[in-house]
Phi, psi and omega in degrees: 000130183293148177286145178272343178226137178220164173230148180234133178259131177239128173251134180237128165252154177200147175054043177293329174052048171075006182279123176238298182283138183281064179221162166263121186292343180300324181217008179064020175284154182294142180216148182279062184224169164105153180292338178296320176289317180300322181299321179300315180292317181300317181293322177296321179292325179294327177296325179280325185218088183298340183262013180299156176260132180243117189232133171255139186263003174116170185059055182261321197263007181224147170140345179235164174305327180297314180286330175295311182298318177300311186293328183272327190232348186226022187282007168281348178264166176299142179294125184298325180293320180291321178302318180290318179297320176297318179300322182274359175062052174300144178275328178188168175216153177256140177293127175257169182294326182282352175301335185270358190298333180259008178098165184294332180300316182289314182291322179295321178293321178299316179297317183292333180277349187280140176273009183223160180280144168262129189252140166189103183288338187250005169263113194240156165299130183300328184267307186280340182066014176272159179303123186296320184267005168089344186228098171294322181209167177228153183243131177232151171248121183231122180053036179082002181256134175280118181246129175246133178242117180258134179256132178224143182236140176309130185275008183279000186307318180299343177282347184240320196279149172304123183305329180294337182276348184230029177300143177070013178253145171242145183238104179282147177309127186298319180296312181296319179296317179298318178302312184293316185286325177297317177297316180298316182295318179294324181285326187256328185258334182047061184286153171280335180215126178245120178249132171250121176259103187250112174280084179185172184236202182256128180271352180226159176297130184301328184272312187268336184080005179285140179300137177249001180196165174302138185274075184272340187104354178298316179239127184228018186300318180295317180296322177301316180294328182279328190252350183240118175273151172099002174266120180278316184225124177251110175272127182239177180191211171076322183267351178065033181259165174250111184224135172208096187196157172280139167234117188059236181258008185248134176274132185242135180225141174215124194256034178074212186208168172062018181073019178284336182207170182220144177270136177229124177238138174246119182256123178257127183236152179235138178288135176228096185067238179264007182235177181241148176235138177283122178271317187199147173233128175242136182215163174200157173259121190253125176291139179256014186302325184266003178278143175274162180285132180290127185294324180295319178295318179298324178292324182301320185253014186306306186288324177293326177294319178299315179296320178297316181296321177298316179296318181296328183273005180293121179288142183243320183169192183227158178254129174264114185105197186250114176240022177275155178246116177258335182220106183298329178295316178298327180288348180257334181268344178220132189306134182251144181303328180293317178295318177303314182294315180301315178298320180296320179294319178298316180296320178294315182295326185263350182058049176228172185247004177228137184211157169220152177204177184226157165269106198294326182210184181263013181254351178297131181259355184082191185250130177283182182298314178256113189261133173246175176298331178301318180293323180297306186284344176281336179260321176255093197269352183251147177279057184283141165254178187247149177228138174255122179253151173265117187231155173268170175299322180294321176301313182295318179299317178297320179294319177296322177295322177298316178296321183296337178293349178299333186261156172215179174247133181276186185295341177261013179066028175260152179293130181221177177273131174303127183302337179297338180265003179238334181231144358281355181221135177300131180228047179297337180292354179263012171251115182260147173241134191253153174230148179098354173225163175245136180200161176230137174257121176253104186289343179287342181274161180297152175302132183096352180227029189264345183274119177234157177058040176285123183227141176251157182293148177302135178086354179265114187239161177293152352285151182265140175263119186236131178260139179204171178287158187296331177299313181289322182298332178277000181098003181302141182085021180068028174269069185294338180294345179268343184296131175077004179286150181301132177268116181283312177198164175235139175249111192267008173275134180301145180299324178301320179290322179295320177295316179297317180297318181298317181291319179296322180291318184274338181069327180216133177243134177271128177284109183209161176222156175251004176052048181280351175221158176212154178243124184231166171236096184296342178291343179260355185275142180268000000 
């Protein structure tokens, strides 16, 4: 006799970003991250509930030296992340924005090696308008219940990604696509449980509904919950947050990042005639800090890990002077030798005299006296290529004002980081520091009026050729003044490789700055 009540367990990973081994690659110290720890928890849960659903929400195959080394030098072998996902019997995965970082060849190969479908209803063939990866959604039967999982990806990808990596792709608005597909699924599949796995986050506070970021369309999770009926469980990601809560009638979950935690939802259903109704959903984000690394997973990537470690330890050259970072805030308010060097390498590679770059996070330690590849990829953490844009003085001024919004004044009238760049997700990478021009940021002035003493070199006239990473050149980070600007040239070698080549050629780099910019608070000046 069939049961009138059942429960279904859903486990969600998201934004793992290539982490497998529980270490920090900068120094190989132990860290509470990685799929090896997650695997231990997943396997324990499978023993309790063999029919659980295991779903990844995207940004799986990029983010560590191991995945970089694989994609650049070992991609004739099986993708280590996919091998582990196959081993753990994932039911499906959603395409994330970082899946494209190494180009379509790498992501397409990853999809072809997977024993499970990769979902994205709104990433389309540019011409045919059909789902590029073939699966808008997948259907599973769990405990006698028909479960449909729809995949949606933030459509903001063209604002960040190298255009060469997303050729022939179209990105439909995630909200509009979800509306259409949810209606279609209810009409044609009549599911007992509908899950939407959206690689995107929440643009508003889950409780108050107040905006937590500019409403650009990058994150539409809150709007999806407000405007689309019929979604039982919305799995989110992209923002690296920990969320488990109802918004309107939809339960929303987001499980952090880097394999530090995992989302678990228990859905309780009741039979109603020939169909099922969701009675209740309970969820939580579970820390994996106390889990040990699964030996089978560690064995799977053993040899690739050894090769990666050898590559990381390759000596490149030495630094004369001090290029270490002890205080990331100081490295942003006063020019740091590492930023100076990165800008100089960009200018050399692009053959231009103006450049900008960022200190991507607060974990960069800078470069020691003897530099290895490990130091390069630990400080320059993204597989960025370079783009040269043709800009006016006004464009540059607007971009500098955008960067200047990174700062605020705290209650003691000291220069601090604007909370918008720290919550709900750290975005230190959206503060640029420029070379080839002179300028001052006065944090005491209103946002949009902070750039003073902007000076260009004698003989340098408009239009200006400026080199920056491709993410910024596409307008990423709300730098809308760069969108649609003429592209002078593209340098398609990764910045990590350009830095390594520069150091290997010169053998020695002097840690120096020319102090072409400064950040002040005129309100404290006498």
